[in-house]
Short mmCIF file of C-alpha atoms in Angstrom, two decimals:
data_model
loop_
_atom_site.label_atom_id
_atom_site.label_comp_id
_atom_site.label_asym_id
_atom_site.label_seq_id
_atom_site.Cartn_x
_atom_site.Cartn_y
_atom_site.Cartn_z
CA GLU A 1 12.14 9.39 -3.35
CA THR A 2 7.91 10.54 -2.46
CA GLY A 3 8.74 13.37 -0.23
CA VAL A 4 6.91 11.83 2.22
CA THR A 5 9.02 10.73 5.55
CA GLN A 6 9.86 8.19 8.56
CA SER A 7 10.89 7.85 12.00
CA PRO A 8 13.22 6.23 13.34
CA THR A 9 13.74 3.51 10.00
CA HIS A 10 13.71 1.02 13.18
CA LEU A 11 12.64 0.64 16.81
CA ILE A 12 13.00 -2.05 19.44
CA LYS A 13 10.55 -2.27 21.92
CA THR A 14 9.77 -4.51 24.76
CA ARG A 15 6.22 -6.41 24.99
CA GLY A 16 4.01 -4.20 26.71
CA GLN A 17 5.85 -0.85 26.35
CA GLN A 18 3.92 2.49 23.90
CA VAL A 19 5.72 3.56 20.70
CA THR A 20 5.17 6.56 18.84
CA LEU A 21 6.07 6.64 14.88
CA ARG A 22 5.90 9.94 12.51
CA CYS A 23 5.12 10.62 9.29
CA SER A 24 6.16 13.75 7.72
CA SER A 25 3.71 13.85 4.07
CA GLN A 26 4.72 15.39 0.98
CA SER A 27 4.14 19.21 0.64
CA GLY A 28 0.79 19.64 -0.52
CA HIS A 29 -1.04 17.03 1.22
CA ASN A 30 -3.85 16.97 3.23
CA THR A 31 -4.11 12.90 4.34
CA VAL A 32 -2.33 10.69 5.90
CA SER A 33 -2.75 7.07 6.03
CA TRP A 34 -1.22 4.25 8.24
CA TYR A 35 -0.61 0.08 6.91
CA GLN A 36 1.17 -2.24 8.93
CA GLN A 37 2.82 -5.17 6.91
CA ALA A 38 3.98 -7.79 8.58
CA LEU A 39 6.72 -10.79 7.01
CA GLY A 40 5.65 -11.91 3.61
CA GLN A 41 1.89 -9.89 3.33
CA GLY A 42 0.83 -7.59 1.92
CA PRO A 43 0.50 -4.24 3.76
CA GLN A 44 -2.92 -3.50 5.71
CA PHE A 45 -4.88 -0.58 6.39
CA ILE A 46 -4.84 1.16 9.61
CA PHE A 47 -6.71 4.29 9.35
CA GLN A 48 -6.26 7.54 7.62
CA TYR A 49 -6.97 11.62 8.41
CA TYR A 50 -8.28 13.85 6.38
CA ARG A 51 -7.40 17.59 7.12
CA GLU A 52 -6.85 16.14 10.95
CA GLU A 53 -9.63 14.14 11.58
CA GLU A 54 -9.95 10.73 11.38
CA ASN A 55 -11.81 9.56 8.48
CA GLY A 56 -11.75 5.78 8.73
CA ARG A 57 -10.12 3.14 10.39
CA GLY A 58 -9.20 -0.61 9.53
CA ASN A 59 -9.70 -3.35 12.04
CA PHE A 60 -6.97 -2.58 14.45
CA PRO A 61 -7.47 -2.80 18.34
CA PRO A 62 -8.28 0.49 20.30
CA ARG A 63 -4.26 0.68 21.84
CA PHE A 64 -3.47 1.86 18.08
CA SER A 65 -4.34 5.40 17.35
CA GLY A 66 -3.69 8.01 15.58
CA LEU A 67 -3.01 11.91 15.19
CA GLN A 68 -3.10 14.91 12.66
CA PHE A 69 -1.60 17.98 13.10
CA PRO A 70 -2.70 21.22 11.34
CA ASN A 71 1.22 21.18 9.20
CA TYR A 72 -0.18 17.36 8.53
CA SER A 73 1.96 15.66 9.35
CA SER A 74 1.05 12.89 11.27
CA GLU A 75 2.07 9.85 14.57
CA LEU A 76 1.16 6.19 15.21
CA ASN A 77 0.76 5.30 18.56
CA VAL A 78 0.83 1.47 19.44
CA ASN A 79 0.12 1.45 23.05
CA ALA A 80 0.99 -2.19 25.60
CA LEU A 81 2.82 -3.47 22.73
CA GLU A 82 2.87 -7.30 21.25
CA LEU A 83 4.75 -9.83 19.45
CA ASP A 84 2.87 -9.67 16.35
CA ASP A 85 3.10 -5.63 16.33
CA SER A 86 6.59 -6.34 14.82
CA ALA A 87 6.21 -4.93 11.78
CA LEU A 88 6.98 -2.78 8.71
CA TYR A 89 4.71 0.24 9.41
CA LEU A 90 4.20 1.89 6.05
CA CYS A 91 2.42 5.46 6.14
CA ALA A 92 1.25 7.38 2.80
CA SER A 93 -0.23 10.76 1.93
CA SER A 94 -2.09 12.49 -0.39
CA PHE A 95 -3.35 14.75 -1.59
CA SER A 96 -7.19 14.53 -0.83
CA ARG A 97 -9.38 11.52 0.76
CA GLY A 98 -10.41 10.50 -3.12
CA TRP A 99 -10.82 7.38 -3.68
CA ASP A 100 -9.13 6.99 -7.11
CA THR A 101 -6.38 9.09 -5.41
CA GLU A 102 -3.08 8.15 -5.41
CA ALA A 103 -1.19 7.67 -2.35
CA PHE A 104 3.06 7.82 -1.92
CA PHE A 105 4.12 5.69 0.25
CA GLY A 106 7.41 6.16 2.30
CA GLN A 107 10.09 4.42 3.33
CA GLY A 108 8.13 2.51 6.88
CA THR A 109 9.61 2.11 10.32
CA ARG A 110 10.00 -1.06 11.23
CA LEU A 111 9.02 -2.00 14.36
CA THR A 112 10.01 -5.32 16.01
CA VAL A 113 8.43 -6.49 19.80
CA VAL A 114 10.79 -8.24 21.28
CA ALA B 1 -16.80 -6.41 0.32
CA GLN B 2 -13.58 -5.48 -1.85
CA SER B 3 -10.85 -7.32 -2.13
CA VAL B 4 -8.44 -8.78 -4.48
CA THR B 5 -6.99 -11.91 -5.18
CA GLN B 6 -3.73 -12.47 -6.65
CA LEU B 7 -3.04 -15.39 -8.23
CA ASP B 8 0.88 -16.38 -7.81
CA SER B 9 2.55 -15.61 -5.03
CA HIS B 10 6.45 -16.06 -6.88
CA VAL B 11 6.63 -16.25 -10.53
CA SER B 12 10.21 -15.96 -12.49
CA VAL B 13 10.81 -15.53 -16.22
CA SER B 14 13.83 -14.70 -18.32
CA GLU B 15 15.19 -11.68 -19.09
CA GLY B 16 13.78 -10.31 -21.96
CA THR B 17 10.56 -12.31 -21.74
CA PRO B 18 6.88 -10.74 -21.27
CA VAL B 19 6.06 -10.64 -18.09
CA LEU B 20 2.08 -10.96 -16.58
CA LEU B 21 1.30 -11.07 -12.37
CA ARG B 22 -2.86 -11.81 -11.88
CA CYS B 23 -5.01 -10.25 -10.09
CA ASN B 24 -8.72 -11.40 -9.93
CA TYR B 25 -11.03 -8.59 -7.52
CA SER B 26 -14.54 -8.89 -6.32
CA SER B 27 -16.12 -5.80 -5.09
CA SER B 28 -20.38 -4.69 -6.26
CA TYR B 29 -19.62 -1.51 -7.83
CA SER B 30 -16.52 -0.53 -10.09
CA PRO B 31 -13.70 -0.07 -7.86
CA SER B 32 -10.29 1.86 -7.87
CA LEU B 33 -7.61 -0.44 -8.93
CA PHE B 34 -3.85 -0.29 -9.06
CA TRP B 35 -0.79 -1.77 -9.02
CA TYR B 36 2.11 -1.27 -6.81
CA VAL B 37 5.58 -2.09 -6.68
CA GLN B 38 8.15 -2.39 -3.56
CA HIS B 39 11.57 -3.19 -4.29
CA PRO B 40 13.85 -4.27 -1.00
CA ASN B 41 13.73 -1.77 1.27
CA LYS B 42 11.85 1.14 -0.38
CA GLY B 43 8.88 2.22 -0.61
CA LEU B 44 6.52 1.40 -2.44
CA GLN B 45 5.27 3.09 -6.10
CA LEU B 46 2.70 3.08 -7.61
CA LEU B 47 3.43 1.68 -11.29
CA LEU B 48 -0.21 2.28 -12.77
CA LYS B 49 -3.94 2.62 -11.69
CA TYR B 50 -7.79 2.36 -13.44
CA THR B 51 -10.81 4.72 -12.06
CA SER B 52 -13.47 3.46 -14.91
CA ALA B 53 -11.72 5.75 -18.02
CA ALA B 54 -9.54 3.17 -20.17
CA THR B 55 -9.85 0.12 -19.47
CA LEU B 56 -6.54 -0.43 -20.68
CA VAL B 57 -3.73 2.21 -18.40
CA LYS B 58 -0.38 2.87 -19.39
CA GLY B 59 2.05 2.73 -16.42
CA ILE B 60 5.22 3.56 -16.06
CA ASN B 61 8.49 1.11 -16.64
CA GLY B 62 6.43 -0.36 -19.51
CA PHE B 63 4.19 -2.03 -17.52
CA GLU B 64 0.34 -1.76 -18.43
CA ALA B 65 -2.11 -3.24 -16.95
CA GLU B 66 -6.09 -4.32 -18.87
CA PHE B 67 -9.39 -4.58 -16.27
CA LYS B 68 -12.09 -7.30 -17.63
CA LYS B 69 -15.28 -6.47 -15.39
CA SER B 70 -16.43 -9.89 -16.58
CA GLU B 71 -13.89 -11.31 -15.83
CA THR B 72 -13.03 -9.63 -12.64
CA SER B 73 -9.22 -9.44 -13.44
CA PHE B 74 -6.90 -6.68 -13.13
CA HIS B 75 -3.49 -8.19 -14.58
CA LEU B 76 -0.27 -6.20 -15.48
CA THR B 77 2.01 -7.26 -17.89
CA LYS B 78 5.03 -5.90 -19.05
CA PRO B 79 6.48 -6.97 -22.84
CA SER B 80 10.01 -7.83 -21.80
CA ALA B 81 11.10 -8.19 -18.66
CA HIS B 82 15.05 -6.11 -17.11
CA MET B 83 16.49 -7.60 -14.13
CA SER B 84 15.98 -3.71 -12.41
CA ASP B 85 11.70 -5.39 -12.57
CA ALA B 86 12.90 -7.99 -9.49
CA ALA B 87 10.35 -6.67 -6.73
CA GLU B 88 7.05 -7.96 -4.73
CA TYR B 89 4.13 -6.25 -6.98
CA PHE B 90 0.29 -5.74 -5.34
CA CYS B 91 -2.64 -5.36 -6.87
CA VAL B 92 -4.84 -3.42 -4.44
CA VAL B 93 -8.02 -1.82 -4.42
CA ASN B 94 -10.21 0.98 -3.08
CA PRO B 95 -13.36 1.02 -2.08
CA TYR B 96 -15.05 4.40 -1.73
CA ASN B 97 -14.20 4.29 2.12
CA ASN B 98 -10.34 4.86 1.81
CA ASP B 99 -9.83 1.58 3.05
CA MET B 100 -6.97 0.88 0.79
CA ARG B 101 -7.70 -3.08 0.08
CA PHE B 102 -3.76 -4.49 -0.92
CA GLY B 103 -3.22 -8.26 -2.05
CA ALA B 104 -0.89 -10.85 -0.86
CA GLY B 105 1.35 -9.43 -3.00
CA THR B 106 3.88 -12.08 -5.87
CA ARG B 107 7.26 -11.80 -6.06
CA LEU B 108 9.26 -11.36 -9.22
CA THR B 109 12.14 -13.10 -10.24
CA VAL B 110 14.04 -12.54 -13.29
CA LYS B 111 17.01 -14.46 -14.55
CA PRO B 112 19.21 -13.53 -16.83
#
């Protein structure tokens, strides 16, 4: 176990709805990254938060947004859900934003959009 | 742009035989490289990482990888496969902007 917890573990939403996924980072970690893993593919970087500020963003539309709270937990919000948003969403925390820092992953939230 | 290519989508070995999972990277400067493993219904776990120190990197569970700049490769090896090694393996490059780039993954099957 990494100490990174995500909730919920599974979720079913209807196209057009909005969803919020949550992540509690490992104790002592101030950096959280979110990834989308479609079935049969590697994870793709959505964005990273460092000390409550966005610190990099991948190639995802603005309807993917996030927050990081003072306790360094984080939320991923997705508006206007599309069928292609169905995926495993992974959260990873690390103790710094350094490029050589190990990221510790949660078990993910599996989102199904119908 | 920084990226990785995992050359095999699926590798099958017999228990007790060597494992080789191949990864080539593309980077305009010396990158940070990682191998992660993903077991079914579990999160990603770091096996090992290369950060410009020793080119031969030893990781957990007997895995190791060698960084070869001339070949732009970072192949993962293990001398003797165990049934518990069956999983999905990801090669990852981390550019300075922390946009970790995952390969498509290699599914390792271990036959008894």
